[in-house]
PDB file of C-alpha atoms in Angstrom:
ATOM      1  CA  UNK A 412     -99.042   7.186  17.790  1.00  0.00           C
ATOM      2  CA  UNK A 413    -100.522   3.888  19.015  1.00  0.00           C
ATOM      3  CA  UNK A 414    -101.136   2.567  15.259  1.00  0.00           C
ATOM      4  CA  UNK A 415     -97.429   4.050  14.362  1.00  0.00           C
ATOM      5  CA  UNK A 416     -96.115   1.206  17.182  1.00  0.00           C
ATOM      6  CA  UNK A 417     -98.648  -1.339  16.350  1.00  0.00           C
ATOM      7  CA  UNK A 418     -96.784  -0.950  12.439  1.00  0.00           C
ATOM      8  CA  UNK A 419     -93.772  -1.704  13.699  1.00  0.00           C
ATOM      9  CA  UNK A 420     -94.820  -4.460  16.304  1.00  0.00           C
ATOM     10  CA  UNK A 421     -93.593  -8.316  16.044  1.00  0.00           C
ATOM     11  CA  UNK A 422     -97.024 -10.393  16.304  1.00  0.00           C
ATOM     12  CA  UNK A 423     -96.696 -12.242  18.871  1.00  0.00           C
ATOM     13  CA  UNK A 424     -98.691 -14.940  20.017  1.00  0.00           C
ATOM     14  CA  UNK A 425     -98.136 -16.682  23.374  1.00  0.00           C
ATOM     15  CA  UNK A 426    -101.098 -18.510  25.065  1.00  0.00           C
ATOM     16  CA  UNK A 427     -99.656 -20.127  28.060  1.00  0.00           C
ATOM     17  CA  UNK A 428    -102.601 -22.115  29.793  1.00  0.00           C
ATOM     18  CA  UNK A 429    -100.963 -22.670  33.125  1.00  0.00           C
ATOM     19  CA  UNK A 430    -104.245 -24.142  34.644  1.00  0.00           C
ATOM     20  CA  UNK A 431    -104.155 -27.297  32.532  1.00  0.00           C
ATOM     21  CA  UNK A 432    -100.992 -28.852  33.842  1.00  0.00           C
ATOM     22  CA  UNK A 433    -101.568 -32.362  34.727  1.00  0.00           C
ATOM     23  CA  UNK A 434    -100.010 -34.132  37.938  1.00  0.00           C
ATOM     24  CA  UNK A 435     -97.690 -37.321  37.040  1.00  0.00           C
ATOM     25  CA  UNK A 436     -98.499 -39.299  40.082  1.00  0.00           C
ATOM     26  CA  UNK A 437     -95.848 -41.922  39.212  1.00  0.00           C
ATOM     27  CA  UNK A 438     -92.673 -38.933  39.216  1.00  0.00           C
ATOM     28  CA  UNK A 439     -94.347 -36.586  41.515  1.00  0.00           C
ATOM     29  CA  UNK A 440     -93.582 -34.386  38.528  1.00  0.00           C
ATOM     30  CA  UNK A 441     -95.807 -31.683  36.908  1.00  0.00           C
ATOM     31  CA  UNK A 442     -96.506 -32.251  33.262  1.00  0.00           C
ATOM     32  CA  UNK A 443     -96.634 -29.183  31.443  1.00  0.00           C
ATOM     33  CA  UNK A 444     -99.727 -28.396  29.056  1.00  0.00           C
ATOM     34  CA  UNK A 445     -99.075 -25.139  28.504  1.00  0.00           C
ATOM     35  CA  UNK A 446     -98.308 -24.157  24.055  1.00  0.00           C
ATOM     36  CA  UNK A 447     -96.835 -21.176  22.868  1.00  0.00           C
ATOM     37  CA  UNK A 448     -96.887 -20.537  19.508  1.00  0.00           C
ATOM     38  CA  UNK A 449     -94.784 -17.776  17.995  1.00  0.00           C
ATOM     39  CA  UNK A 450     -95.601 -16.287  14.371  1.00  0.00           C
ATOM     40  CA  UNK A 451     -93.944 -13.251  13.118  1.00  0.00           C
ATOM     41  CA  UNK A 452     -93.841 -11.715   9.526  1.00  0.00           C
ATOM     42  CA  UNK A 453     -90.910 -11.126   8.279  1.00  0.00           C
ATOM     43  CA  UNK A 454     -91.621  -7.179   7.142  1.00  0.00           C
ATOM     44  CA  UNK A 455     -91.915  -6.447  10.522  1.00  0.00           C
ATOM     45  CA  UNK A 456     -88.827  -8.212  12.423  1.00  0.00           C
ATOM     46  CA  UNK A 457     -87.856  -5.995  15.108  1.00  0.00           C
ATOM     47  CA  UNK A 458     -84.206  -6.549  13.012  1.00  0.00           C
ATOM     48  CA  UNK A 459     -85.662  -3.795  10.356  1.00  0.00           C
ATOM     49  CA  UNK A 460     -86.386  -0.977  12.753  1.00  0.00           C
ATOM     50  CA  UNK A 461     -83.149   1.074  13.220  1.00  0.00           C
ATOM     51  CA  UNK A 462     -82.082   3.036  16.133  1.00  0.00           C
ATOM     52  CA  UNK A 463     -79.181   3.844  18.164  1.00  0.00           C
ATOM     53  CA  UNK A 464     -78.377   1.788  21.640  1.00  0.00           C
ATOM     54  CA  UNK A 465     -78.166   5.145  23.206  1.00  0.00           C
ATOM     55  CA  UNK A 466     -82.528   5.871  23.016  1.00  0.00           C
ATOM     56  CA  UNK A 467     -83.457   7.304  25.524  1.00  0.00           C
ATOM     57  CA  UNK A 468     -86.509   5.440  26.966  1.00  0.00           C
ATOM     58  CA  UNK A 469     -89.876   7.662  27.702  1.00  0.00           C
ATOM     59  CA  UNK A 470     -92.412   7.412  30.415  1.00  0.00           C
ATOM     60  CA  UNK A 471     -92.061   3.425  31.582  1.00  0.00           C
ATOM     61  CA  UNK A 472     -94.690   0.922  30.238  1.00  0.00           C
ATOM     62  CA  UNK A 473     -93.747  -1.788  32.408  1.00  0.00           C
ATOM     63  CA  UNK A 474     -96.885  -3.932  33.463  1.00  0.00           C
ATOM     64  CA  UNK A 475     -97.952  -4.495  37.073  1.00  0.00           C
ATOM     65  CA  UNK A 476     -95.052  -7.012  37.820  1.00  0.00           C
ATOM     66  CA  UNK A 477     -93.220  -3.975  38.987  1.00  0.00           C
ATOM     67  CA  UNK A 478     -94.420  -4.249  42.278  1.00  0.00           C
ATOM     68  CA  UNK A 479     -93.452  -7.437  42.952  1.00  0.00           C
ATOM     69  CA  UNK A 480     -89.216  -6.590  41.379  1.00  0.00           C
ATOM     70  CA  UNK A 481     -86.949  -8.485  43.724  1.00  0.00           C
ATOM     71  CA  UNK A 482     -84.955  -5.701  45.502  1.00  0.00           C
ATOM     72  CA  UNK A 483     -81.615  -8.073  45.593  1.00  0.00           C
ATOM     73  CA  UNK A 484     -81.296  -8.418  42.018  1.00  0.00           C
ATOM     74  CA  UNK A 485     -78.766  -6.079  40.934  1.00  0.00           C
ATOM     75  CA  UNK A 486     -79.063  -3.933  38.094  1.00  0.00           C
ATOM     76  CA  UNK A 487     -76.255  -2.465  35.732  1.00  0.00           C
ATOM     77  CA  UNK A 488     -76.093   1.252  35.912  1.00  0.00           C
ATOM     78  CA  UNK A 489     -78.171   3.266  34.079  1.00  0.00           C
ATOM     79  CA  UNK A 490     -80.092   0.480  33.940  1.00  0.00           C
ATOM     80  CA  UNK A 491     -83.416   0.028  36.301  1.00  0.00           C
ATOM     81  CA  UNK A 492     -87.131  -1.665  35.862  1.00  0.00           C
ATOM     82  CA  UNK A 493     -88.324   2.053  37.126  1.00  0.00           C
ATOM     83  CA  UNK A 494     -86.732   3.186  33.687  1.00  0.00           C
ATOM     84  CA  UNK A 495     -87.753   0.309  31.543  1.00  0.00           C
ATOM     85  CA  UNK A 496     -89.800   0.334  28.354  1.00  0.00           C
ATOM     86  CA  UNK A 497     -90.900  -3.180  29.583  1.00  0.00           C
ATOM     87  CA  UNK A 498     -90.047  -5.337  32.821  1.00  0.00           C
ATOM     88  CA  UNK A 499     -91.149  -8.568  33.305  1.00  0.00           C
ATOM     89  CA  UNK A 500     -91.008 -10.599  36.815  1.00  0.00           C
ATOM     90  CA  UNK A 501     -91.134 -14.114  37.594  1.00  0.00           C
ATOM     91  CA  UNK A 502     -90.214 -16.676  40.564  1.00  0.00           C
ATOM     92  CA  UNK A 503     -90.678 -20.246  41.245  1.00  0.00           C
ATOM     93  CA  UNK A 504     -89.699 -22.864  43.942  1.00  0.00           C
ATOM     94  CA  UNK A 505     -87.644 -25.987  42.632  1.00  0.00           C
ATOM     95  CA  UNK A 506     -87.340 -29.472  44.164  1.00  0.00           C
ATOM     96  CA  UNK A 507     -83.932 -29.373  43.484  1.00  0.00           C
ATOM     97  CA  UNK A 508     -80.286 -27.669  44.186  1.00  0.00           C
ATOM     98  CA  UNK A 509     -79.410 -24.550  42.933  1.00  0.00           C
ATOM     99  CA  UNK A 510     -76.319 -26.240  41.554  1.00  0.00           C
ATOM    100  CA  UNK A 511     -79.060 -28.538  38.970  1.00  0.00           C
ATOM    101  CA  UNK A 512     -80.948 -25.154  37.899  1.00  0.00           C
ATOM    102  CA  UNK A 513     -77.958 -23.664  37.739  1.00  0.00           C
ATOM    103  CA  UNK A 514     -76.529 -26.261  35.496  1.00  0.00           C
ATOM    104  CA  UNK A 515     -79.462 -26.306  33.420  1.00  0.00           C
ATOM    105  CA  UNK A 516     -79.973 -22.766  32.526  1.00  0.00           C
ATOM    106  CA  UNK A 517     -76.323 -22.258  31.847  1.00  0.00           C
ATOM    107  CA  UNK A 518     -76.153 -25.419  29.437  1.00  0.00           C
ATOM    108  CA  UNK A 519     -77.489 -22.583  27.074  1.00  0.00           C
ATOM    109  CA  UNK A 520     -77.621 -24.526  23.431  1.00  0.00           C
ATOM    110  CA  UNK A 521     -79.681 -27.190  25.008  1.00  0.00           C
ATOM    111  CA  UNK A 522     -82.248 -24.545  26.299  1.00  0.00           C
ATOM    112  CA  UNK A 523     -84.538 -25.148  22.760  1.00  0.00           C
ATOM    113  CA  UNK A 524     -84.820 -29.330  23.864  1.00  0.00           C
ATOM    114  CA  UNK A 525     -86.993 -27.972  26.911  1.00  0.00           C
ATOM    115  CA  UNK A 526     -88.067 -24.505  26.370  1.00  0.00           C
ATOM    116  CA  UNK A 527     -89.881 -23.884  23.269  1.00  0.00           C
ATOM    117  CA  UNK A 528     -89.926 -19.946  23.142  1.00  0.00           C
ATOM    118  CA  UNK A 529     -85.492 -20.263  22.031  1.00  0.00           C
ATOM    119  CA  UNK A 530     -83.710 -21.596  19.465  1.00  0.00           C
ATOM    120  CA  UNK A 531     -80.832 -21.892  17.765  1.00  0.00           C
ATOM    121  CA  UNK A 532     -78.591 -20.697  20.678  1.00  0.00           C
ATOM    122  CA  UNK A 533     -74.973 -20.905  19.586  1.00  0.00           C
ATOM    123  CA  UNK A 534     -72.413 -19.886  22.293  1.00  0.00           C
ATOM    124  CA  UNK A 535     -69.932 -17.930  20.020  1.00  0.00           C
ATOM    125  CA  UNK A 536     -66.223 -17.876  22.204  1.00  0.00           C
ATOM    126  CA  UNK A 537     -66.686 -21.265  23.890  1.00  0.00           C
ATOM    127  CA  UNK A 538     -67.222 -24.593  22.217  1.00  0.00           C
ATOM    128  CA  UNK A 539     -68.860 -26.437  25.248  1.00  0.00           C
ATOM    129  CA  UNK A 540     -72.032 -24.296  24.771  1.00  0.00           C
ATOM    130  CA  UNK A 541     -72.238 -23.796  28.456  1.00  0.00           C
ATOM    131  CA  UNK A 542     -72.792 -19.750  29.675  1.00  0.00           C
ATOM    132  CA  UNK A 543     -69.421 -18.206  31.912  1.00  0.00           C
ATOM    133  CA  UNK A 544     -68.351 -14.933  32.701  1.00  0.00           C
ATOM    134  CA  UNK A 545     -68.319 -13.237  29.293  1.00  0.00           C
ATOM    135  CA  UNK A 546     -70.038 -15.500  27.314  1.00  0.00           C
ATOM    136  CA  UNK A 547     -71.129 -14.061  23.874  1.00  0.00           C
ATOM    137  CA  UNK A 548     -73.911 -15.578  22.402  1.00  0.00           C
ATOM    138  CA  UNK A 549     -76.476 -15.192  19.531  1.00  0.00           C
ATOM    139  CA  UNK A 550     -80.272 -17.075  19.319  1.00  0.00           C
ATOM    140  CA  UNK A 551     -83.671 -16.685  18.508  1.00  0.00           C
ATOM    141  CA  UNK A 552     -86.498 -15.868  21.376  1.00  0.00           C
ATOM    142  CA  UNK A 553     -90.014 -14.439  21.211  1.00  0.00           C
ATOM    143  CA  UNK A 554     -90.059 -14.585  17.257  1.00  0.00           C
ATOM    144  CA  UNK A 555     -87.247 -11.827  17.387  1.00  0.00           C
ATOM    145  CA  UNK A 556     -83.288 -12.612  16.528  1.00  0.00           C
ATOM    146  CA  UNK A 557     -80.921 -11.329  18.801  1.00  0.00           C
ATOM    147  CA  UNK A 558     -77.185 -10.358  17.285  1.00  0.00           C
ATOM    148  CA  UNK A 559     -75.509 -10.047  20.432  1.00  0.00           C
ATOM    149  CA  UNK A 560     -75.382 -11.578  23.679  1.00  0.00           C
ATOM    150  CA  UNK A 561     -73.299 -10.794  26.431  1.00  0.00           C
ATOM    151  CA  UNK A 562     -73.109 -12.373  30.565  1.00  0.00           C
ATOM    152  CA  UNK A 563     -72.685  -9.306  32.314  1.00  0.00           C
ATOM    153  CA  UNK A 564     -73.100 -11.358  35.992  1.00  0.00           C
ATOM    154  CA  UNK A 565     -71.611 -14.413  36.772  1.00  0.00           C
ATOM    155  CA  UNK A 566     -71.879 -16.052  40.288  1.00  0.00           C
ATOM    156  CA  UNK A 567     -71.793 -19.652  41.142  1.00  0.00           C
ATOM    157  CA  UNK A 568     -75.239 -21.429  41.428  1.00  0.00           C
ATOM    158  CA  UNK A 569     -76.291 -18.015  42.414  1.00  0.00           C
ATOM    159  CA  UNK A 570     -76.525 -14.891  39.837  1.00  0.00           C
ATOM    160  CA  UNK A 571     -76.871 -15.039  36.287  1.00  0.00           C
ATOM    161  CA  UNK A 572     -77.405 -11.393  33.844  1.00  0.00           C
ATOM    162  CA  UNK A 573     -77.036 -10.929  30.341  1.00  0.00           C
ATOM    163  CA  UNK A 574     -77.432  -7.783  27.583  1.00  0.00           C
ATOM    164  CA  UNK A 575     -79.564  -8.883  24.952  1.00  0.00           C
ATOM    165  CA  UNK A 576     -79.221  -6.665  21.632  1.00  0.00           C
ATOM    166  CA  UNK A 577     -80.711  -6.061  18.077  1.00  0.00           C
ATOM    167  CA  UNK A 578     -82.021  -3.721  16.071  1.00  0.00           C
ATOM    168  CA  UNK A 579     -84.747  -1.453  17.860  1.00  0.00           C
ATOM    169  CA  UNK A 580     -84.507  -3.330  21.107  1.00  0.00           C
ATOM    170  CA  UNK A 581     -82.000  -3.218  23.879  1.00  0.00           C
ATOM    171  CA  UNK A 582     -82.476  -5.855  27.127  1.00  0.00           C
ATOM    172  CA  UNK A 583     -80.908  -7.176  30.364  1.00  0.00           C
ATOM    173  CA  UNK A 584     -82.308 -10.355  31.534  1.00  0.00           C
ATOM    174  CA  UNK A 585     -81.189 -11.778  35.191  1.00  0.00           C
ATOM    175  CA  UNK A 586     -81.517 -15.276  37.173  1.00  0.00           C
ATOM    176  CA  UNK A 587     -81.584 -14.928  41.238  1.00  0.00           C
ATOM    177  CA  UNK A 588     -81.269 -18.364  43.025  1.00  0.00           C
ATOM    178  CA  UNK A 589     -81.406 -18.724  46.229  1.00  0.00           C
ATOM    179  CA  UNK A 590     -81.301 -21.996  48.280  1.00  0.00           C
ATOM    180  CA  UNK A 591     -83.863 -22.996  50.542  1.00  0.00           C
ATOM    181  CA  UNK A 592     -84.961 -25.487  52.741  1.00  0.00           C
ATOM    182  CA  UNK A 593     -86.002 -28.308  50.225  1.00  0.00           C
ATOM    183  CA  UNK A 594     -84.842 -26.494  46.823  1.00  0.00           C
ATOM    184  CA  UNK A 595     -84.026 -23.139  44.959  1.00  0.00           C
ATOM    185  CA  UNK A 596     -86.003 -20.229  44.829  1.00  0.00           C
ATOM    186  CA  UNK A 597     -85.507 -18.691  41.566  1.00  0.00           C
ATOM    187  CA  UNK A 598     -85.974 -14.864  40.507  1.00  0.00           C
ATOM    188  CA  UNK A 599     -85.900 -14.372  37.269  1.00  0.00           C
ATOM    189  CA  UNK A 600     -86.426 -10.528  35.789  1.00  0.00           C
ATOM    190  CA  UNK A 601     -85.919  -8.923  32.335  1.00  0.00           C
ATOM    191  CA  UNK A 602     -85.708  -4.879  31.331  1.00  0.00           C
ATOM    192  CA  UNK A 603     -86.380  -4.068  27.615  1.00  0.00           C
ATOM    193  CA  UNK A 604     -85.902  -0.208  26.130  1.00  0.00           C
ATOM    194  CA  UNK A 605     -86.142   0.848  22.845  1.00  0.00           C
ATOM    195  CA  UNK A 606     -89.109   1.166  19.792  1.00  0.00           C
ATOM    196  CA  UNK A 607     -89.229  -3.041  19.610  1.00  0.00           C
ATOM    197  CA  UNK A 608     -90.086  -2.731  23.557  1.00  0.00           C
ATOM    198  CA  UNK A 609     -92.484  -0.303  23.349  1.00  0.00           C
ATOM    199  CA  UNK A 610     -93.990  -2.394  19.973  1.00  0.00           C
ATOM    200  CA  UNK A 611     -93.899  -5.469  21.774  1.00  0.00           C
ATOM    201  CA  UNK A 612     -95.809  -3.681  24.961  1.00  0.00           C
ATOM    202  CA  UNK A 613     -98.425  -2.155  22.421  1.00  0.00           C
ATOM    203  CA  UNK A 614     -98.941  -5.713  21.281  1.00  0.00           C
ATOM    204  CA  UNK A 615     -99.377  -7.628  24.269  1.00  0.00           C
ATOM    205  CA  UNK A 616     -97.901  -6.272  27.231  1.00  0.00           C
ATOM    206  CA  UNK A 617     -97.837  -8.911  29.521  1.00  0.00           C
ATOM    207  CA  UNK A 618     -96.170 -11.713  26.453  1.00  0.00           C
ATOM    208  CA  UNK A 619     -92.559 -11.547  28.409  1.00  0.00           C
ATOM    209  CA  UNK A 620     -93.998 -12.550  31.341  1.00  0.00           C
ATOM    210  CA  UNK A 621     -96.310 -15.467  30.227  1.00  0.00           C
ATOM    211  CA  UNK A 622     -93.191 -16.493  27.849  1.00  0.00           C
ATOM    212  CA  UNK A 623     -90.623 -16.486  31.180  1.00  0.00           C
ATOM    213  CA  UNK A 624     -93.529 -18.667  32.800  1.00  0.00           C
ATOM    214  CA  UNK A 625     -93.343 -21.026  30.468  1.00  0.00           C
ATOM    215  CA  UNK A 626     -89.561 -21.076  30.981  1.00  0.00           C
ATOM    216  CA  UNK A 627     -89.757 -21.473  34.843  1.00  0.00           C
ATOM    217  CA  UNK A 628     -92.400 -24.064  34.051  1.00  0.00           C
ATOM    218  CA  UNK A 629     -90.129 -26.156  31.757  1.00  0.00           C
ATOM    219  CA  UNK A 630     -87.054 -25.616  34.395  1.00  0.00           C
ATOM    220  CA  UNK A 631     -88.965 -26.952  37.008  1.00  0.00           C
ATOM    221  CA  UNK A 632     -90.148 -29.831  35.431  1.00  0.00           C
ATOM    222  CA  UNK A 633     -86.716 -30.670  34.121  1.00  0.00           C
ATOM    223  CA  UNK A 634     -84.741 -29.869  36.958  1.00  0.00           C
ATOM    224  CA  UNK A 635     -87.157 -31.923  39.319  1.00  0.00           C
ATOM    225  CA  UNK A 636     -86.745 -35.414  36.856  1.00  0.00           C
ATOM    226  CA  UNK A 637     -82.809 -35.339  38.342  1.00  0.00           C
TER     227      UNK A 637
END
């Protein structure tokens, strides 16, 4: 069974080195070292493996970041890190107001300037490229295409949740901020079910969570500069 997921696994390569940041004295601003490179053969693109959104997902193979799940975030029904395939957890502090992070992860076709594990995000019912209640958009993320996007949550410079769709995979990723004295405190959690979940566990399953690092990393640093 394990080499029948590792033949339909995305390589993915993601080495974050998050201990080689170095300190701009001048800005007070951390400059990010950290690389990800993403290589993926096309014969095995998550978009070639087949299945219906309705799998049912088996025993969880979520890493250890369920223990640390933020209990506020809310979750659509049927939907729950207990039930995942793969759940990723991340948080950070920001120097800044939750209305700058906010604006800066919503600002969704300008996410590939900063963050280097997206691209070619095209917001599909709104020409200002900017996320709202609704928002459908397609774009590229972890060497895998997804067809469909969808905001599910929609709050204010506080709660942000998307489906995330394509062949073999089905996700819901969610933003938590929360001010606090001096910043934002940001929560950021993803779900993934399906055969492309399970593939990209067998792979390397802690790769969502080093790649949503990286994209708290590159937040903070750009958030921070305003």
């Amino acid at each position: 069974m394990k080499n029948q997921i590792l033949g339909i696994a995305i390589s993915i390569a993601l080495p974050v080195i998050l201990t080689g940041c170095n300190s701009n004295q001048k800005s007070g601003i951390a400059t990010d070292s950290t690389k990800v490179s993403i290589v993926h053969d096309a014969a095995d693109s998550l978009a070639k493996i087949t299945v219906a959104d309705t799998t049912t997902p088996g025993d969880p193979v979520v890493n250890g970041d369920l223990a640390h799940r933020n209990p506020s975030i809310h979750w659509p029904e049927g939907l729950s890190p207990e039930k995942a395939d793969l759940f990723a957890h991340n948080e950070i502090f920001i120097n800044a107001s939750c209305s700058t992070v906010w604006r800066d992860i919503t600002e969704a076709e300008k996410w590939p300037q900063w963050y280097p594990n997206s691209s070619d995000v095209k917001v599909l019912n709104s020409n200002t490229g900017i996320l709202e209640k609704n928002s459908l958009f397609t774009w590229n993320t972890f060497g895998i295409h997804l067809d469909s996007t969808r905001v599910h949550e929609y709050v204010l410079n506080n709660r942000l949740g998307w489906f995330g769709y394509t062949k073999g995979l089905k996700a819901y990723h969610t933003w938590l901020l929360e001010d606090q004295s001096g910043g934002c405190k940001i929560d950021m959690e993803e779900i993934a079910m399906g055969p492309g979940a399970k593939a990209m566990h067998a792979k390397d399953p802690n790769a969502m969570q080093r790649g949503h690092q990286l994209w708290d990393n590159r937040l903070k640093q750009l958030a921070e500069k305003k």
